[in-house]
PDB file of C-alpha atoms in Angstrom:
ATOM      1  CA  UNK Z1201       4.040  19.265   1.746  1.00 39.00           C
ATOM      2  CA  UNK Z1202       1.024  19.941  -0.337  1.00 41.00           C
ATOM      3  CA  UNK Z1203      -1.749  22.125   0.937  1.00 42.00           C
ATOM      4  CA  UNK Z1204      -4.688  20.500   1.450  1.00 44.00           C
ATOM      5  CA  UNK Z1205      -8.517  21.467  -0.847  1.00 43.00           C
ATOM      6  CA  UNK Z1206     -10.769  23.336   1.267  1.00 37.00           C
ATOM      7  CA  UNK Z1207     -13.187  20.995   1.577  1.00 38.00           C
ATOM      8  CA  UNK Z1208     -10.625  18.268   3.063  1.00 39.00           C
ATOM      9  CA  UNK Z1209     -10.038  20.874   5.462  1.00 36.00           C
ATOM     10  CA  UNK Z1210     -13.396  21.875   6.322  1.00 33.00           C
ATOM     11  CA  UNK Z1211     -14.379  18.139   6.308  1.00 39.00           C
ATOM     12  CA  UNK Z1212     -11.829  17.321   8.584  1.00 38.00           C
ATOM     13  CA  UNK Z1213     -12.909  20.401  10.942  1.00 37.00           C
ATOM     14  CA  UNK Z1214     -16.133  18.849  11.328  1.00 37.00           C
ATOM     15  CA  UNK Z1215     -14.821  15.506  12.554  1.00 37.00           C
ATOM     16  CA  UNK Z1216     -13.168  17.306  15.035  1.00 35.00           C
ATOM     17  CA  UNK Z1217     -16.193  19.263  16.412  1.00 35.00           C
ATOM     18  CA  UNK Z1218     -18.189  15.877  16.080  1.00 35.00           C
ATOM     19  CA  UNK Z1219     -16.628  14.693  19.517  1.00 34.00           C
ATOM     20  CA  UNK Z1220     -14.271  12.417  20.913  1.00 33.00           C
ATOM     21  CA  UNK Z1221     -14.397   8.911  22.972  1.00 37.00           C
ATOM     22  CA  UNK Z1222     -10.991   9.328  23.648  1.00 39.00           C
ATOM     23  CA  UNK Z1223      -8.321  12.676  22.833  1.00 38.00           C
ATOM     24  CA  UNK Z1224      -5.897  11.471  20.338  1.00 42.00           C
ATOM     25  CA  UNK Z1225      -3.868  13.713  18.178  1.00 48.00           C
ATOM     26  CA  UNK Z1226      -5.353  12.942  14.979  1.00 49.00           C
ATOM     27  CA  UNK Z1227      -8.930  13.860  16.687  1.00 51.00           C
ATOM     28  CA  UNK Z1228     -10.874  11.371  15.420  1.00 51.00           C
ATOM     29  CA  UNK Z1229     -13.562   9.321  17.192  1.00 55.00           C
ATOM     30  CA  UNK Z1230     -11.457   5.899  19.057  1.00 55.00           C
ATOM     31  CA  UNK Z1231     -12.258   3.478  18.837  1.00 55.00           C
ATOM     32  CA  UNK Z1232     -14.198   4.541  15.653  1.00 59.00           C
ATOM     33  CA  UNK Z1233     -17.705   2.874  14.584  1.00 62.00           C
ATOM     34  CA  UNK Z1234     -18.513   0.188  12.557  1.00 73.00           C
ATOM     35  CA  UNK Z1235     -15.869  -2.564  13.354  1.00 87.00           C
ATOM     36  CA  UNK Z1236     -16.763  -6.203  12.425  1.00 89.00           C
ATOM     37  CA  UNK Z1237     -17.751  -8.395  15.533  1.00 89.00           C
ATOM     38  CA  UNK Z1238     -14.967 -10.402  14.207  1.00 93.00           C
ATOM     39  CA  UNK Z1239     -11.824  -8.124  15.214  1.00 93.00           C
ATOM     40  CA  UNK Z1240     -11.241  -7.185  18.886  1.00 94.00           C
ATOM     41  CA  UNK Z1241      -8.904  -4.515  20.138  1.00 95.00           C
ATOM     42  CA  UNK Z1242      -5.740  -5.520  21.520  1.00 97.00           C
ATOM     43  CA  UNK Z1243      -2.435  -4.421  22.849  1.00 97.00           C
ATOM     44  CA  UNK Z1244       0.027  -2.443  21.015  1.00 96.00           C
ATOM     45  CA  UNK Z1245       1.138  -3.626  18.168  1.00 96.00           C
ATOM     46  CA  UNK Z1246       5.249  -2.738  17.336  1.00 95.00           C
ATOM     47  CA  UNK Z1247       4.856   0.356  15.134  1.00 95.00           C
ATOM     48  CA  UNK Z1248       1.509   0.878  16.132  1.00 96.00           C
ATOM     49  CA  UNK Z1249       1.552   4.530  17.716  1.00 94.00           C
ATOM     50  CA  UNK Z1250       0.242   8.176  17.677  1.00 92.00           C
ATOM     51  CA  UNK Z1251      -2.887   7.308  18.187  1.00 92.00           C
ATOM     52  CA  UNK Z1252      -3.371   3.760  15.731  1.00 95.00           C
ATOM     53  CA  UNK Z1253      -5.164   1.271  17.481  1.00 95.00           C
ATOM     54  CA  UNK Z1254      -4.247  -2.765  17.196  1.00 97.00           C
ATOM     55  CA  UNK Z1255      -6.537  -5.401  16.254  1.00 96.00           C
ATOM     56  CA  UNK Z1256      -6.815  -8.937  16.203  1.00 97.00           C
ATOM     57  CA  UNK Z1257      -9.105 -10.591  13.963  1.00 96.00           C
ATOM     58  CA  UNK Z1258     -10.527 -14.156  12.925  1.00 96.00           C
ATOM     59  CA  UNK Z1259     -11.945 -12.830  10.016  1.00 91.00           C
ATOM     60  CA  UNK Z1260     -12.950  -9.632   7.957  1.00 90.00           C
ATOM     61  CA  UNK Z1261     -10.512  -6.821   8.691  1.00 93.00           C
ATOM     62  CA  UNK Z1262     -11.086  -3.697  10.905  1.00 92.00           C
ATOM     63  CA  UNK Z1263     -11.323  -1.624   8.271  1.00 90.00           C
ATOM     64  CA  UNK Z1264     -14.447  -3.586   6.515  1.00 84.00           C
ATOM     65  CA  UNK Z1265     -17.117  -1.458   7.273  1.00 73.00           C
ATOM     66  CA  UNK Z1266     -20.148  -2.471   5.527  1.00 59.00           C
ATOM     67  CA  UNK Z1267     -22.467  -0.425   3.784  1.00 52.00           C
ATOM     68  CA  UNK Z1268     -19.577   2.420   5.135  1.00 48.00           C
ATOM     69  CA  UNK Z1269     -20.134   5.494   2.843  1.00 47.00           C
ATOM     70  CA  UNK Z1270     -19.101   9.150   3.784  1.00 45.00           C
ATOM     71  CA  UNK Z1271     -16.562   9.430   6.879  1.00 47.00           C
ATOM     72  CA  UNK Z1272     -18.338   6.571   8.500  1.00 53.00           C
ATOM     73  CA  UNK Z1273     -14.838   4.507   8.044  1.00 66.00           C
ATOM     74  CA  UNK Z1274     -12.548   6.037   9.945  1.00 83.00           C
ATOM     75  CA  UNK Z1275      -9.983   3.213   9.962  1.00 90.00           C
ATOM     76  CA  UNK Z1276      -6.896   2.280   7.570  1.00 94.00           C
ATOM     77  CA  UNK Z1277      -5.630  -1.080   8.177  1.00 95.00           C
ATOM     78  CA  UNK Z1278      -2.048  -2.687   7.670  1.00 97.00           C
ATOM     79  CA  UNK Z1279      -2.169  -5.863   5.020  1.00 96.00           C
ATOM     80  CA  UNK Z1280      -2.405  -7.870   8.312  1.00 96.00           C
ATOM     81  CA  UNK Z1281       0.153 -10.572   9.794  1.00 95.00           C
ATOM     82  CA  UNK Z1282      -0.450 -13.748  11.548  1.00 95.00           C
ATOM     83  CA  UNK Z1283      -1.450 -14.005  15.235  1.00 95.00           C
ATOM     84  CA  UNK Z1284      -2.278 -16.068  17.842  1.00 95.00           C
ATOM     85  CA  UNK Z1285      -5.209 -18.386  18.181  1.00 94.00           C
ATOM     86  CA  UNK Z1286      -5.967 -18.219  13.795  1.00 96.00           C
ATOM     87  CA  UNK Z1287      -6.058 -14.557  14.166  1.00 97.00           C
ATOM     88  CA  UNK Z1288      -4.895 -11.589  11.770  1.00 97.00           C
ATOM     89  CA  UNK Z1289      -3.087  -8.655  13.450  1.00 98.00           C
ATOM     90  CA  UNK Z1290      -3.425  -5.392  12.154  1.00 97.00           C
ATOM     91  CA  UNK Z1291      -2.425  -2.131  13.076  1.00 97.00           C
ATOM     92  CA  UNK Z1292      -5.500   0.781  12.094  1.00 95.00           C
ATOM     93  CA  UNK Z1293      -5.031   4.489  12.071  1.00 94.00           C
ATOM     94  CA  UNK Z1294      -7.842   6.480  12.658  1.00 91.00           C
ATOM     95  CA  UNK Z1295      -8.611   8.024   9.123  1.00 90.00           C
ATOM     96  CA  UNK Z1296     -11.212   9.165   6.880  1.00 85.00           C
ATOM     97  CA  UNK Z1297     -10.068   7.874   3.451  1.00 83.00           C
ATOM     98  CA  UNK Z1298     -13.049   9.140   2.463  1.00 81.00           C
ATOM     99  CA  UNK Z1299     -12.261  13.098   3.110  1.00 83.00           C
ATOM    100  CA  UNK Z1300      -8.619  12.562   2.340  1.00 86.00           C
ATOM    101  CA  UNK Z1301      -9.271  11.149  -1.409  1.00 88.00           C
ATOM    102  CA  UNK Z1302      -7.141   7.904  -0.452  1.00 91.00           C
ATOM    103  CA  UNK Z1303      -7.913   3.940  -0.455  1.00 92.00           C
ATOM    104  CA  UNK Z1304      -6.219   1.873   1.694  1.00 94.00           C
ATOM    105  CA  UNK Z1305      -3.824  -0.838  -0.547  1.00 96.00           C
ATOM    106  CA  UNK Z1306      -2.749  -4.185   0.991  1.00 96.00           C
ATOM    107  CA  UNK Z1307      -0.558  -4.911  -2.347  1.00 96.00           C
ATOM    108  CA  UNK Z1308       2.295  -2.476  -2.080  1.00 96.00           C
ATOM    109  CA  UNK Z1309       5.467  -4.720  -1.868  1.00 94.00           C
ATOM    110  CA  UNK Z1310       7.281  -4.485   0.625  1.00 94.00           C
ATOM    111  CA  UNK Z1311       5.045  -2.086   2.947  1.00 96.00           C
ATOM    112  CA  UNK Z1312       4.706  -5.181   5.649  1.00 93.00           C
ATOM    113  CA  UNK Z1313       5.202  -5.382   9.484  1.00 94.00           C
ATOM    114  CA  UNK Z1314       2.231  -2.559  10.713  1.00 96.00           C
ATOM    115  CA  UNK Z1315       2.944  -0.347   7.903  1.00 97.00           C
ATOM    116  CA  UNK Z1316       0.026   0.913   5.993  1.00 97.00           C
ATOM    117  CA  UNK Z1317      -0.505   1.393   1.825  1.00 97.00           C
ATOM    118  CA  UNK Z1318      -2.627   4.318   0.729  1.00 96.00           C
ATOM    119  CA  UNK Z1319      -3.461   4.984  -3.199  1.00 95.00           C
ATOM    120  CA  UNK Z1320      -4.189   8.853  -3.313  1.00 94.00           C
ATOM    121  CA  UNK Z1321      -5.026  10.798  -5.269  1.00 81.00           C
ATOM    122  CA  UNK Z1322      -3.491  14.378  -5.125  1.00 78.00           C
ATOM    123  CA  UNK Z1323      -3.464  14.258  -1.313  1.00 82.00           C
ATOM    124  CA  UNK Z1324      -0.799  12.463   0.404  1.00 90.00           C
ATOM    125  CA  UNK Z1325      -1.546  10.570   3.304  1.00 94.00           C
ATOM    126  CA  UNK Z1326       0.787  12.903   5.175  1.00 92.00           C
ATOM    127  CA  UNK Z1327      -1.044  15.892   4.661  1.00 91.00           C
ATOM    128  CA  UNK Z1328      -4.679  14.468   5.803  1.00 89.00           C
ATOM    129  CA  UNK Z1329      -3.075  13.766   8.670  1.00 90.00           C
ATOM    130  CA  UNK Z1330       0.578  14.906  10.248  1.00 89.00           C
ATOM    131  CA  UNK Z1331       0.881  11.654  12.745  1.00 89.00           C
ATOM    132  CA  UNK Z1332       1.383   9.194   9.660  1.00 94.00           C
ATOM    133  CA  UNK Z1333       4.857   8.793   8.282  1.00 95.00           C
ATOM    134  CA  UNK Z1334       5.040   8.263   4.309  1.00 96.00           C
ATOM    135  CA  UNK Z1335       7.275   7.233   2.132  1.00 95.00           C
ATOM    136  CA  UNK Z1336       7.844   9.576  -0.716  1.00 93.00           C
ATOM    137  CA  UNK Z1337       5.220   8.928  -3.587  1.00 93.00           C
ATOM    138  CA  UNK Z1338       5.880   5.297  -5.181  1.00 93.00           C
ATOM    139  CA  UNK Z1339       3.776   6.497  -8.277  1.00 91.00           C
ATOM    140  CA  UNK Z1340       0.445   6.374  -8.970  1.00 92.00           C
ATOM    141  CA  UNK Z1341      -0.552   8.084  -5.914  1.00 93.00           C
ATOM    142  CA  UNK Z1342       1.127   4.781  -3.756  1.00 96.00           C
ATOM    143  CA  UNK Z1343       2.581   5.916  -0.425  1.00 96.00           C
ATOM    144  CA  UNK Z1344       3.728   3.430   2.380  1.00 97.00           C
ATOM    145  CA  UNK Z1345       3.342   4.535   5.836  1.00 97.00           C
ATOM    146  CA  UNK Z1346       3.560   4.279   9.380  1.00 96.00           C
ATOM    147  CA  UNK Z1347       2.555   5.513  12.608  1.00 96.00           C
ATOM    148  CA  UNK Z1348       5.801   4.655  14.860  1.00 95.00           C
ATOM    149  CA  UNK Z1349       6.101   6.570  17.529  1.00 92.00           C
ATOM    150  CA  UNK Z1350       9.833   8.550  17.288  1.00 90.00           C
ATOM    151  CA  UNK Z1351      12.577   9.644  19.670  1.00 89.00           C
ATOM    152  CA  UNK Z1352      12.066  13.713  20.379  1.00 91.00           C
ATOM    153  CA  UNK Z1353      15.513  13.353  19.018  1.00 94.00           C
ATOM    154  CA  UNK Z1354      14.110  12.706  15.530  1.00 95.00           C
ATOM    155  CA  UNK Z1355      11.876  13.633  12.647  1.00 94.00           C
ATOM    156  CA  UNK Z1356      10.704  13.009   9.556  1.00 94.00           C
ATOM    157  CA  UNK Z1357      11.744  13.858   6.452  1.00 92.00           C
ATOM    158  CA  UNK Z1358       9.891  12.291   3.672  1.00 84.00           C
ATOM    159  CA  UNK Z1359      11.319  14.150   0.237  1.00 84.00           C
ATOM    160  CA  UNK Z1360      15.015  12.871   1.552  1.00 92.00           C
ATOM    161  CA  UNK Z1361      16.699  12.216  -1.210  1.00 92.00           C
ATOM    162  CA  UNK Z1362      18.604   8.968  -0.492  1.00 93.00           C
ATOM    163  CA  UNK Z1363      15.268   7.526   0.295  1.00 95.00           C
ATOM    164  CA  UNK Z1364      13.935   5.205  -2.345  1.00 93.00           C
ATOM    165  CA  UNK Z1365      10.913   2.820  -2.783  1.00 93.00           C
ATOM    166  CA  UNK Z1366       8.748   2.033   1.067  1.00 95.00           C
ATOM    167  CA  UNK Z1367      11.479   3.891   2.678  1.00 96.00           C
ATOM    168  CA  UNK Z1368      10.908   6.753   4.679  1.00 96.00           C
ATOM    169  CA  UNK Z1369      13.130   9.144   5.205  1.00 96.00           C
ATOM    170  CA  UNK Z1370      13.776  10.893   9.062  1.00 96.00           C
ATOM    171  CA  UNK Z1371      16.527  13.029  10.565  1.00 96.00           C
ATOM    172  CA  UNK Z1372      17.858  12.815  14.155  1.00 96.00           C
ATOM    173  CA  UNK Z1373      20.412  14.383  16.399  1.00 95.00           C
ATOM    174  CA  UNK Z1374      22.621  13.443  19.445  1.00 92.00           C
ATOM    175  CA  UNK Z1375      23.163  10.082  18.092  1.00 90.00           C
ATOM    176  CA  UNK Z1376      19.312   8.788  17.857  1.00 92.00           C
ATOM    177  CA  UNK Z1377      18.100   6.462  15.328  1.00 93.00           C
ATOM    178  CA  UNK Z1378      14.372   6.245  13.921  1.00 93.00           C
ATOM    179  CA  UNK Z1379      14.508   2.466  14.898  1.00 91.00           C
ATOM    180  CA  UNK Z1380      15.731   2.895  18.730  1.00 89.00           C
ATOM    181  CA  UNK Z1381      13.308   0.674  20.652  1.00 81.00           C
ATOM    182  CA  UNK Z1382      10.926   0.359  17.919  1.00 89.00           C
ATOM    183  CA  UNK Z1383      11.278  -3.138  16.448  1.00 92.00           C
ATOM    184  CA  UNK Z1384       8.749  -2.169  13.586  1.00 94.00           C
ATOM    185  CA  UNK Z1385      11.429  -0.484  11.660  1.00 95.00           C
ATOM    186  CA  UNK Z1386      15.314  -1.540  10.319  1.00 95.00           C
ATOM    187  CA  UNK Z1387      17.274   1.854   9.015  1.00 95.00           C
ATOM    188  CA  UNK Z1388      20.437   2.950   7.411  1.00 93.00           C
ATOM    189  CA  UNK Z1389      22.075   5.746   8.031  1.00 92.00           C
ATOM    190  CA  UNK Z1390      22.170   7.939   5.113  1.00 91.00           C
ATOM    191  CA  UNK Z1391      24.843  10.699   6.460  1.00 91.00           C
ATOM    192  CA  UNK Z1392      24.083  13.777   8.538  1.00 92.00           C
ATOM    193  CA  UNK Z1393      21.635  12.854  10.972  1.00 94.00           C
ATOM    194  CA  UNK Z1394      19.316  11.548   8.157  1.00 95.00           C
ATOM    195  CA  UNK Z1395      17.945   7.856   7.820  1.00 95.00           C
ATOM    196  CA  UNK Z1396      15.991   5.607   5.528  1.00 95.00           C
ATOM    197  CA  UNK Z1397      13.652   3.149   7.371  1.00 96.00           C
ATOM    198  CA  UNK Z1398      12.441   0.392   5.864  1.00 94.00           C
ATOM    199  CA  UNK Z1399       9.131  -1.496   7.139  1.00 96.00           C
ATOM    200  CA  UNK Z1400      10.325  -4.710   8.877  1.00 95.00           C
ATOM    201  CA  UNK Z1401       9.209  -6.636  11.429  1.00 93.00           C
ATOM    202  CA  UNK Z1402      12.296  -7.442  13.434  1.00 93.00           C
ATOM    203  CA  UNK Z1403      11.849 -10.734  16.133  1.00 93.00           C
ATOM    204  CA  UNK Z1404      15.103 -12.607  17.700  1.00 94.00           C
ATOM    205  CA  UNK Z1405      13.100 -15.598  16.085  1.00 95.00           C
ATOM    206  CA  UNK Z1406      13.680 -14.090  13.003  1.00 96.00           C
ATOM    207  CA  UNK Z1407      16.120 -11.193  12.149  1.00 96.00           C
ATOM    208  CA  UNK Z1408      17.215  -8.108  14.200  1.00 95.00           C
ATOM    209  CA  UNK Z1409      18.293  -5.120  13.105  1.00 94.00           C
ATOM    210  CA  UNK Z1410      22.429  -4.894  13.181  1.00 93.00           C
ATOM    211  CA  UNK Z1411      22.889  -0.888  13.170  1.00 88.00           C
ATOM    212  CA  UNK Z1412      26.196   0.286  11.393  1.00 85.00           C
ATOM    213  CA  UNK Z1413      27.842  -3.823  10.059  1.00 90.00           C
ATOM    214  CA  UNK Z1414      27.286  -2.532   6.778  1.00 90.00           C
ATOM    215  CA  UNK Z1415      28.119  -0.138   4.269  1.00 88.00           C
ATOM    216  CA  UNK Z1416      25.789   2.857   4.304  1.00 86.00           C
ATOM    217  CA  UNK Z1417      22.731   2.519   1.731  1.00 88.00           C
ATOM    218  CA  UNK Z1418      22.412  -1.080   2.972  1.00 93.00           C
ATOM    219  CA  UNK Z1419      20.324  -2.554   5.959  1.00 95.00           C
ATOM    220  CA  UNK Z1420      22.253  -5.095   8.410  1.00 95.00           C
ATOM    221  CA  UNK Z1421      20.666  -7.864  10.120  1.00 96.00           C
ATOM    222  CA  UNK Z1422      21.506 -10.819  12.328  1.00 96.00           C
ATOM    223  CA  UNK Z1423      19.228 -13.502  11.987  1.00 96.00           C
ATOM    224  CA  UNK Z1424      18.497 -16.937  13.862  1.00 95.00           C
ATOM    225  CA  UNK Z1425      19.708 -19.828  11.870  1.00 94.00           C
ATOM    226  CA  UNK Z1426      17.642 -21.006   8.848  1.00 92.00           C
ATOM    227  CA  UNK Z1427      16.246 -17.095   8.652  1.00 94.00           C
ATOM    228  CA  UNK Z1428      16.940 -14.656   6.485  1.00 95.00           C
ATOM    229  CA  UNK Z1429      15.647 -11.081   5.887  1.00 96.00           C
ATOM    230  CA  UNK Z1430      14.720 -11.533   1.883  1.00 95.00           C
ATOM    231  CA  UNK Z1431      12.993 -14.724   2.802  1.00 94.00           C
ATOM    232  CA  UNK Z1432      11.065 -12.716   5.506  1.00 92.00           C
ATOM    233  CA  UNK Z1433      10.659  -9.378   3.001  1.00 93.00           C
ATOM    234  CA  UNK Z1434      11.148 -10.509  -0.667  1.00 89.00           C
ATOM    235  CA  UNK Z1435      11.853  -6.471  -1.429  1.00 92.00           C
ATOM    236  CA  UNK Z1436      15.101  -7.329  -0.456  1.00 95.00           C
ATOM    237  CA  UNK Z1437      18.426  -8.999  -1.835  1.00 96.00           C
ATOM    238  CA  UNK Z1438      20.799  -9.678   0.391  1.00 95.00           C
ATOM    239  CA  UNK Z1439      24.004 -10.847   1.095  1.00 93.00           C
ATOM    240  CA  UNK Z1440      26.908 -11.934   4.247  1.00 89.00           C
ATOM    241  CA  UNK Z1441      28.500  -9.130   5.910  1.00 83.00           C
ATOM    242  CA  UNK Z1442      30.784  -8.633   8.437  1.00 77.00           C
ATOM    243  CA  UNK Z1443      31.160 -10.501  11.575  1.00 80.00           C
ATOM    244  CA  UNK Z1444      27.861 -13.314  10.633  1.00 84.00           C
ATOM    245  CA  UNK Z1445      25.644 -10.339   9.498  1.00 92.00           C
ATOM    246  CA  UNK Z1446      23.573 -10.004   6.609  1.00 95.00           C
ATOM    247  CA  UNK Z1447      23.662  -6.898   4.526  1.00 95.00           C
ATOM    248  CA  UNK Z1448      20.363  -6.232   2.380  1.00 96.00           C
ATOM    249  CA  UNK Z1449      19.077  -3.130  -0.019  1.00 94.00           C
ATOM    250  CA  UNK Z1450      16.178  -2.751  -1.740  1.00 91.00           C
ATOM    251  CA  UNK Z1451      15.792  -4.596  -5.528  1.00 89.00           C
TER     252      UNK Z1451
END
């Protein structure tokens, strides 16, 4: 992990003293200022954990602050995906892109379901603040992340090396997986405890997660007729597996 410039640190110190509508772990103000009268809270979104907050919006996103300069936005947004009544969902960590050097970026292929894009600079995501999961640097200074909340049985581990692309990379024990109960993620084991998660946004509508159909490197799914998981994530290429499963990697 790099170590962050003093004056993130000392930036970030004084967010901290500034005081707090609500104790989180990432300390920031929640809900933070400045939200368009457009986007209203809602419940949790899958995904959306350690401290994020869910939105649902008709128009503008959460994270359009206007005139915002300094750490007056405190939010990074997902790209968004549809909801009820013509609405947007999002899920919005509580972050100061402006101390951490990052920009939030909607156009990351294949960072979907309530994952979030940065574009950093020498700062990952991940070091501005410890409750965001990242991908591994996709170049640039492009990170994918996410804010799921994990089994105590697991961890992450973002320079694993089997990890490519959006993936993130975690290790568990005693069996766990990174996507137990959390239908934000789809893994593959990687050997050893350790895991690759891709962000997908798994519905019995759609396509759910089939742990262990396919050969390790690949993602399984079973999916309700006329779906398929590259239709739903076009990041992947897939093909049948065992027993009616699909079996998808990354392109």
């Amino acid at each position: 992990m790099k170590t962050l410039d003093s004056h993130i640190v000392f930036a970030l110190a004084a967010l901290v003293a500034a005081g707090c509508q609500q104790a989180t772990t990432d300390n920031f103000q929640n809900p933070p200022p400045g939200v368009p009268e457009t986007c209203t809270q809602i419940a949790s979104l899958p995904g959306c954990g350690n401290g994020s907050i869910s939105y649902g919006c008709t128009s503008d996103r959460p994270d359009d602050v206007m005139g915002a300069s300094g750490d007056s936005q405190q939010l990074a947004c997902s790209a968004g995906t549809p909801g009820p009544n013509a609405t947007t969902q999002y899920c919005c960590a509580p972050f100061s892109t402006y101390f951490a050097g990052c920009a939030v970026d909607t156009t990351i292929a294949g960072c979907g379901a309530t994952s979030i894009g940065f574009d950093c600079g020498d700062t990952a995501p991940s070091d501005a603040d410890p409750t965001i999961a990242c991908s591994a640097s996709l170049g640039a200074g492009k990170y994918c992340c996410n804010t799921a909340e994990l089994s105590p049985s697991c961890a992450v581990e973002s320079s694993l090396a089997a990890c490519s692309g959006v993936e993130v990379g975690y290790n568990c024990v005693d069996g766990a997986s990174p996507s137990d109960g959390d239908p934000s993620l789809a893994c593959t084991s990687a050997g050893g405890g350790d895991y690759c998660c891709l962000p997908f946004a798994q519905a019995t509508t759609t396509c759910v997660e089939a742990p262990g159909v396919c050969a390790p490197g690949a993602f399984g799914f079973t999916c309700a007729p006329g779906q398929s998981p590259d239709a739903l994530d076009p990041v992947l290429a897939c093909g049948p597996g065992g027993g009616g499963a699909v079996c998808c990697t990354l392109k």
